[in-house]
Coordinates of C-alpha atoms and ligand atoms in Angstrom, one line a residue:
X1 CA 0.0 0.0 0.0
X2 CA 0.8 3.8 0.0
X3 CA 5.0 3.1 -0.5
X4 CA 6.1 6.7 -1.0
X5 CA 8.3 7.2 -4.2
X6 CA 8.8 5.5 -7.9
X7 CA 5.4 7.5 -9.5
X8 CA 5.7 7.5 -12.9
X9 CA 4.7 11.0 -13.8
X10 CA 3.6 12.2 -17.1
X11 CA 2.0 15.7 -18.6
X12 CA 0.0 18.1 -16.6
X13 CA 2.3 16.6 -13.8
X14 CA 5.7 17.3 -15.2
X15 CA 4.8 20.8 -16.3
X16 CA 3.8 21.4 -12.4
X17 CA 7.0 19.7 -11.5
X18 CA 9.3 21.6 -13.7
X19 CA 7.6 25.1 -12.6
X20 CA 8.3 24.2 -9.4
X21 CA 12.0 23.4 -9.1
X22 CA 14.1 26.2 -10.4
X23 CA 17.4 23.6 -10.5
X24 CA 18.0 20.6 -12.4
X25 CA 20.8 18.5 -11.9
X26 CA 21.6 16.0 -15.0
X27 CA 23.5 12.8 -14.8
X28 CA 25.0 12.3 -18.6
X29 CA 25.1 9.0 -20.0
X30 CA 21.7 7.5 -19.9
X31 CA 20.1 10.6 -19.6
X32 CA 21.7 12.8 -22.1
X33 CA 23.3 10.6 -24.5
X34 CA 24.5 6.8 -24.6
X35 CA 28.0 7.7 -25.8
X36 CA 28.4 9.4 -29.1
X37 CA 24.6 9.7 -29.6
X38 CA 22.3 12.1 -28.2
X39 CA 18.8 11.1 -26.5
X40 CA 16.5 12.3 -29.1
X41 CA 14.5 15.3 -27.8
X42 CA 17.3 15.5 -25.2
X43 CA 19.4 19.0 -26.6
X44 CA 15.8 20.7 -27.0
X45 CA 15.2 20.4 -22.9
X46 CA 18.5 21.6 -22.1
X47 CA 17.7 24.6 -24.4
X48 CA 14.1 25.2 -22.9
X49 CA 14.7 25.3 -19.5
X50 CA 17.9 27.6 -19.8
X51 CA 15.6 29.7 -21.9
X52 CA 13.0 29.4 -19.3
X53 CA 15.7 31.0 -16.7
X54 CA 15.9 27.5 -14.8
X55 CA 19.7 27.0 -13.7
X56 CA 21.0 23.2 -15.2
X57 CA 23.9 21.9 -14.4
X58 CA 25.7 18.4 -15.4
X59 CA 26.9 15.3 -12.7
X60 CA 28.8 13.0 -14.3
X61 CA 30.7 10.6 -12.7
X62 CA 32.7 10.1 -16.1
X63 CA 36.6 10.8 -15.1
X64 CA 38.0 9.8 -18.5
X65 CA 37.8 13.9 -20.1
X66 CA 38.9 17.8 -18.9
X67 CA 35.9 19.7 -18.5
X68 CA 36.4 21.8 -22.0
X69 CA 35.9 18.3 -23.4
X70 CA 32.2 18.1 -22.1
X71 CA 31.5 21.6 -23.6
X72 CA 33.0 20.6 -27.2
X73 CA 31.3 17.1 -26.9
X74 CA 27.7 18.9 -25.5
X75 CA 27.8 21.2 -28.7
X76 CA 29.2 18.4 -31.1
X77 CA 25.9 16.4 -29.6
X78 CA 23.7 19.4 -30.8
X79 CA 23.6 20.8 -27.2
X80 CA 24.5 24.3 -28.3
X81 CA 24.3 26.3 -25.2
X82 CA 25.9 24.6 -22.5
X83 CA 29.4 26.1 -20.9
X84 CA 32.2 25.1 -19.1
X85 CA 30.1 26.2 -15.7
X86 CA 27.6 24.1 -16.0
X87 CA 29.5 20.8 -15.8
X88 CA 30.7 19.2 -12.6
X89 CA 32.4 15.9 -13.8
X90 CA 34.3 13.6 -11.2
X91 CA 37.9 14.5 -12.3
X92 CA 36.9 18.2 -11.7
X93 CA 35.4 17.7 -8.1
X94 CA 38.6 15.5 -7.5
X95 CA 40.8 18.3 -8.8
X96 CA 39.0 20.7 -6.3
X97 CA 39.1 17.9 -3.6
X98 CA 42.6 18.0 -4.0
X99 CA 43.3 21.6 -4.3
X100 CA 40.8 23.0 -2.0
X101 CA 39.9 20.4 0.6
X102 CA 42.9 18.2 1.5
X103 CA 45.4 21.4 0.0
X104 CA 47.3 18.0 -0.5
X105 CA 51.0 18.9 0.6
X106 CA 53.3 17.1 -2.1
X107 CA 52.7 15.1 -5.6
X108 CA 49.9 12.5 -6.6
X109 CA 49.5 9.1 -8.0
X110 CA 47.8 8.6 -10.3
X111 CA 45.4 5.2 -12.1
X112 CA 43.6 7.3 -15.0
X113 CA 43.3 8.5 -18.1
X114 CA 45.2 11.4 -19.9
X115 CA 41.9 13.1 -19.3
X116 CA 41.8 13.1 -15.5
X117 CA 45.3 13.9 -15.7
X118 CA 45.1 17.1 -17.5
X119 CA 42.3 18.3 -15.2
X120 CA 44.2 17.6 -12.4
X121 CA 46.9 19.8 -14.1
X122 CA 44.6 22.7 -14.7
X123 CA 44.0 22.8 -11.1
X124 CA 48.0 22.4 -10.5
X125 CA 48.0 18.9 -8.7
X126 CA 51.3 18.1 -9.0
X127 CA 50.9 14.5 -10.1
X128 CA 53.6 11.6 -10.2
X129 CA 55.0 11.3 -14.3
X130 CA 53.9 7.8 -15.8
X131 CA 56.6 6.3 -18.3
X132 CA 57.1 2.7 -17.3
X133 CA 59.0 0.3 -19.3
X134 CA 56.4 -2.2 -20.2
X135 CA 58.6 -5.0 -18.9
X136 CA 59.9 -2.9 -15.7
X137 CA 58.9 -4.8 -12.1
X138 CA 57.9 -2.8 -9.0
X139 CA 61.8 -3.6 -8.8
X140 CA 63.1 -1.9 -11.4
X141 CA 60.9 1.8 -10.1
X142 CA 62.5 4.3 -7.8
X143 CA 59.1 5.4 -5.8
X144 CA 58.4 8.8 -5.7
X145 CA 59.2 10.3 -2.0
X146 CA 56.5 12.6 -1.3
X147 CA 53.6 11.0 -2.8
X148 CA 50.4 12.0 -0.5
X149 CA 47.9 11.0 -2.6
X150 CA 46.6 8.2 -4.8
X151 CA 43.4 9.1 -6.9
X152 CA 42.3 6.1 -9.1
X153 CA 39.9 6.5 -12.1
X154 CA 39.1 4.5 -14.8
X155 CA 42.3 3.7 -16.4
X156 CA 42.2 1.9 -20.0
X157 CA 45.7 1.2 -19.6
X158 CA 46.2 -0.1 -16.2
X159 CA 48.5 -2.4 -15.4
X160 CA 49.7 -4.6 -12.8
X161 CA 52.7 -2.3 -12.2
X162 CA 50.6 0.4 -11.4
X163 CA 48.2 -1.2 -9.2
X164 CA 52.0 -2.6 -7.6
X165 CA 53.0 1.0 -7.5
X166 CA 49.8 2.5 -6.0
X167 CA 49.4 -0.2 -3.1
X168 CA 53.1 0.7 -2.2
X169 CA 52.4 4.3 -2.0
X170 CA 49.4 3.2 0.5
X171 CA 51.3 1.6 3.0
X172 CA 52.0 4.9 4.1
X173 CA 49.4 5.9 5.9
X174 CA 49.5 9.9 5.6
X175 CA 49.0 9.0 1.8
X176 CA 45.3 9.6 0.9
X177 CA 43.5 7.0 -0.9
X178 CA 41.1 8.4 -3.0
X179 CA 38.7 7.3 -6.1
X180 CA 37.2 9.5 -9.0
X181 CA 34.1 7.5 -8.4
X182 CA 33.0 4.0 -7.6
X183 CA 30.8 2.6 -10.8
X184 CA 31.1 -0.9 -11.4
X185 CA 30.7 -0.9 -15.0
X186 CA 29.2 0.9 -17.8
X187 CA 26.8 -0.4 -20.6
X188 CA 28.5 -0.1 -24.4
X189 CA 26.3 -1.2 -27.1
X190 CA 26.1 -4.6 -28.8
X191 CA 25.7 -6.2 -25.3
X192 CA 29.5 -5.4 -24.1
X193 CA 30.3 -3.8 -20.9
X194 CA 32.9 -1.3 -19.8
X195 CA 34.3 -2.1 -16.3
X196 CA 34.6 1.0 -14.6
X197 CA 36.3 2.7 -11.9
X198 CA 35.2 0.9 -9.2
X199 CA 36.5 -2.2 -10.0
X200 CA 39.9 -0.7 -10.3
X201 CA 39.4 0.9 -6.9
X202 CA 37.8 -2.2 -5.6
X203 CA 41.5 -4.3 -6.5
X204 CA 43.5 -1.2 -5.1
X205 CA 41.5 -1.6 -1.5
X206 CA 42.3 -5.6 -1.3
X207 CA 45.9 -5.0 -2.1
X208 CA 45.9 -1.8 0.3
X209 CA 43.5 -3.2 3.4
X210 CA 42.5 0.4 3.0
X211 CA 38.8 2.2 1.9
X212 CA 39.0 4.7 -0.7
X213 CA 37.2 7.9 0.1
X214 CA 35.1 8.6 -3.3
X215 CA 34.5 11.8 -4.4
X216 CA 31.9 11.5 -7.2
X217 CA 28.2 10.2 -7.3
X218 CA 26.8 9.5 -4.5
X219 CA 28.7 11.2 -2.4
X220 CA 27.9 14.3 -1.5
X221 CA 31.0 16.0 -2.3
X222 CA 29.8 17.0 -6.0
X223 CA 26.9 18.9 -4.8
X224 CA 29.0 20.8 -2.4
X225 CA 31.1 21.8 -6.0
X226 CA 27.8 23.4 -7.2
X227 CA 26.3 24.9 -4.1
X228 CA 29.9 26.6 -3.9
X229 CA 30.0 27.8 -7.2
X230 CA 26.1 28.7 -7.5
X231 CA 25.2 30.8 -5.0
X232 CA 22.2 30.8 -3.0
X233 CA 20.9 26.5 -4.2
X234 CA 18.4 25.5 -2.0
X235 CA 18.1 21.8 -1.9
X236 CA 14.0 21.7 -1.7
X237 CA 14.3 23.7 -5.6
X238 CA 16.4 21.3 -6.9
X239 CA 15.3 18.3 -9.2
X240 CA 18.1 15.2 -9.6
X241 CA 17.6 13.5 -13.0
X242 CA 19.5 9.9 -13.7
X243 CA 19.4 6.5 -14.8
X244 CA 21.3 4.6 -12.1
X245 CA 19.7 4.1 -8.7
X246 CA 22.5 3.6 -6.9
X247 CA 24.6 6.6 -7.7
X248 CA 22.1 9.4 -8.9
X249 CA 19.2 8.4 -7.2
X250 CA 21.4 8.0 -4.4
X251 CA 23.0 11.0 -4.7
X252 CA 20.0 13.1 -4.9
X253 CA 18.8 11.7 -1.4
X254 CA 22.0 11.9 0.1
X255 CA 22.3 15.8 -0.9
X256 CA 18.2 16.2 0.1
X257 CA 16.9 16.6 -3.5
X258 CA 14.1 15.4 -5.2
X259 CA 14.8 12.8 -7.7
X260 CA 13.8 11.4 -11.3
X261 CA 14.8 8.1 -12.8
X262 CA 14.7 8.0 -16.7
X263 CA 14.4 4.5 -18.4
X264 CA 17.1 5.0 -21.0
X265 CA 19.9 4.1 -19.2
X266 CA 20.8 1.1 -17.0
X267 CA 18.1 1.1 -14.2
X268 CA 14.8 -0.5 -14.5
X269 CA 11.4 0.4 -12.7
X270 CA 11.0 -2.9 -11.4
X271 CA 14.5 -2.8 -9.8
X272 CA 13.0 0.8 -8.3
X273 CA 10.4 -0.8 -6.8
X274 CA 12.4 -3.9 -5.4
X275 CA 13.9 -1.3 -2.9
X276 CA 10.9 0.6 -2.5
X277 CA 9.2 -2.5 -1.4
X278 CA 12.5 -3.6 0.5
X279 CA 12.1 -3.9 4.6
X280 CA 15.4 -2.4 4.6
X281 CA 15.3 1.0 5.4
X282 CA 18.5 1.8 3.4
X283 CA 17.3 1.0 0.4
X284 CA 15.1 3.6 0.4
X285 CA 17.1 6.1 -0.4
X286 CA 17.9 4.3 -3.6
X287 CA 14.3 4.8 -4.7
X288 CA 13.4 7.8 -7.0
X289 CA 11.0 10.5 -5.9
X290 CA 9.7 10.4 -10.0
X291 CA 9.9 8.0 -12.8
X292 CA 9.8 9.0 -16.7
X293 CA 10.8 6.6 -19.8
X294 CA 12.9 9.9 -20.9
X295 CA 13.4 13.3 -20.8
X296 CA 11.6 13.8 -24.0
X297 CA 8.6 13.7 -21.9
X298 CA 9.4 17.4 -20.6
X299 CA 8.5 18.6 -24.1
X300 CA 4.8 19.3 -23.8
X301 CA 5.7 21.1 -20.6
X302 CA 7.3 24.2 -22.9
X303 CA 4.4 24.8 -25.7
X304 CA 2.2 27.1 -24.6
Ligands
LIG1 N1 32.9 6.5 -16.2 C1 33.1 6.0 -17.4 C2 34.5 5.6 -17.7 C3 32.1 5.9 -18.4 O1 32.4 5.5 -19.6 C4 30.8 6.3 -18.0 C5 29.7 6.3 -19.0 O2 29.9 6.1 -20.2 C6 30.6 6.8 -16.7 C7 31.6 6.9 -15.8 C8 29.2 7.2 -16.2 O3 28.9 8.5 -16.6 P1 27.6 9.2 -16.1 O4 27.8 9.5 -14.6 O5 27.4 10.4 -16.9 O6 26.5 8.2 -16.3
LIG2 CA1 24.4 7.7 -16.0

């Protein structure tokens, strides 16, 4: 009987929803696009509700790209008025983590792409230089002396030697352990799968006996990026839009928003309702305050 939460909404009831909230909080992929393609309908919500004077910004817990990446691929995707502002990506929050939070005292090590490593760069993280021989052993490196950090992200060329490399710097234990973000994989199309960070992170914590603290989706640290940079966000006007429970939905209910699952990404309704119906308590924060099949449905909402 009356579970609160999953209500798949349509209509009259978006347009109420969308007048009410004045912020909206995208994840990307699943919501946005799948990849290289844009969600049909997708660009022309972005574009009416900046028009409309709401705020939007972008969550993505994609560590691969610098941020001016996200603007060319947003306009290359038809998503013509989106700027370097509006996007809060986990390589930038980790950069400000860095920078701002921890004001980490000495170099980084890194597990990441080129991508998370320029980033960091832009923020001036001084991070550890990468140039192994590919038949070097963790006895052949000299290792780094004031290494207070390891961030790993998703890394398309990791390797054992790195992993080798990164536990070693952990035994210290001044040297921070920290992860772009925890997603275990990532849907491609044609069936295949992307591991993702997490499962990187997740052989970095067994060889370490340490926990990573994760800066992107869903923890809260990304929305504390936004509420510093926009001033004045109230929680109660802000709408969380995603397609995985257990990071956006998550992270919306961890951050006190109100949030929207769309079906075109990985999470299903029935999975939704699973925790809703759950006796666990914790799982209820995994369930979304809204359901729509895609963000297309918004369109009505803007003709007059
Ligand atoms: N990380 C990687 C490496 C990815 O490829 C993806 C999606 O393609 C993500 C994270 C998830 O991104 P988002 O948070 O925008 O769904
Ligand atoms: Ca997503």
């Amino acid at each position: 009987f009356g579970f609160k939460g999953c209500q798949k909404i349509r209509g009259p009831q978006i347009r109420n929803l969308l007048e009410a909230k004045d912020f909206f909080l995208f994840d990307c992929d699943g919501v946005i696009w799948h990849g290289e393609n844009a969600i049909t309908g997708a660009a022309k919500v972005v574009s009416s509700l900046i028009r409309r004077g709401k705020n939007v910004v972008f969550v993505t817990n994609n560590c691969t790209r610098p941020r001016e990446n996200y603007v060319h691929k947003f306009y290359r995707l038809g998503f013509t008025d989106v700027m370097l502002e509006q996007i809060f990506s986990s390589s930038y929050c980790s950069a400000l983590y860095l920078r701002d939070v921890v004001k980490v005292p000495g170099q980084v090590f890194v597990i990441g792409c080129d991508g998370l490593r320029r980033e960091l760069q832009e923020a001036g993280i001084p991070c550890v230089e990468e140039a192994d021989d590919p038949d070097a052993t963790i006895y052949d490196c000299a290792l780094a002396p004031d290494v207070k950090a390891v961030l790993v992200g998703h890394d398309d060329k990791m390797t054992f030697l790195k992993l080798a490399k990164a536990s070693c710097y952990l035994k210290d234990p001044e040297c921070l352990f920290l992860a772009t973000d925890n997603d275990p994989w990532h849907p491609l199309s044609g069936g295949r799968i992307l591991p993702g960070s997490g499962s990187l992170t997740a052989a970095l914590e067994v060889a370490s006996g340490r926990k990573a603290t994760v800066i992107g989706k869903p923890s809260r640290f990304m929305f504390e990026c936004i509420s510093s940079q926009f001033r004045g966000v109230d929680p109660a006007q802000c709408l969380m839009v995603g397609d995985r429970l257990e990071t956006d939905m998550l992270f919306g209910s961890n951050c006190g928003l109100d949030t929207m699952l769309t079906l075109t990404g990985v999470s299903q309704i029935e999975e939704a309702q699973e925790y809703r119906n759950s006796d666990q308590t914790t799982n209820h924060s995994l369930v979304p305050d809204y359901v729509v099949d895609t963000i297309a449905d918004f369109l009505p909402a803007f003709e007059d």
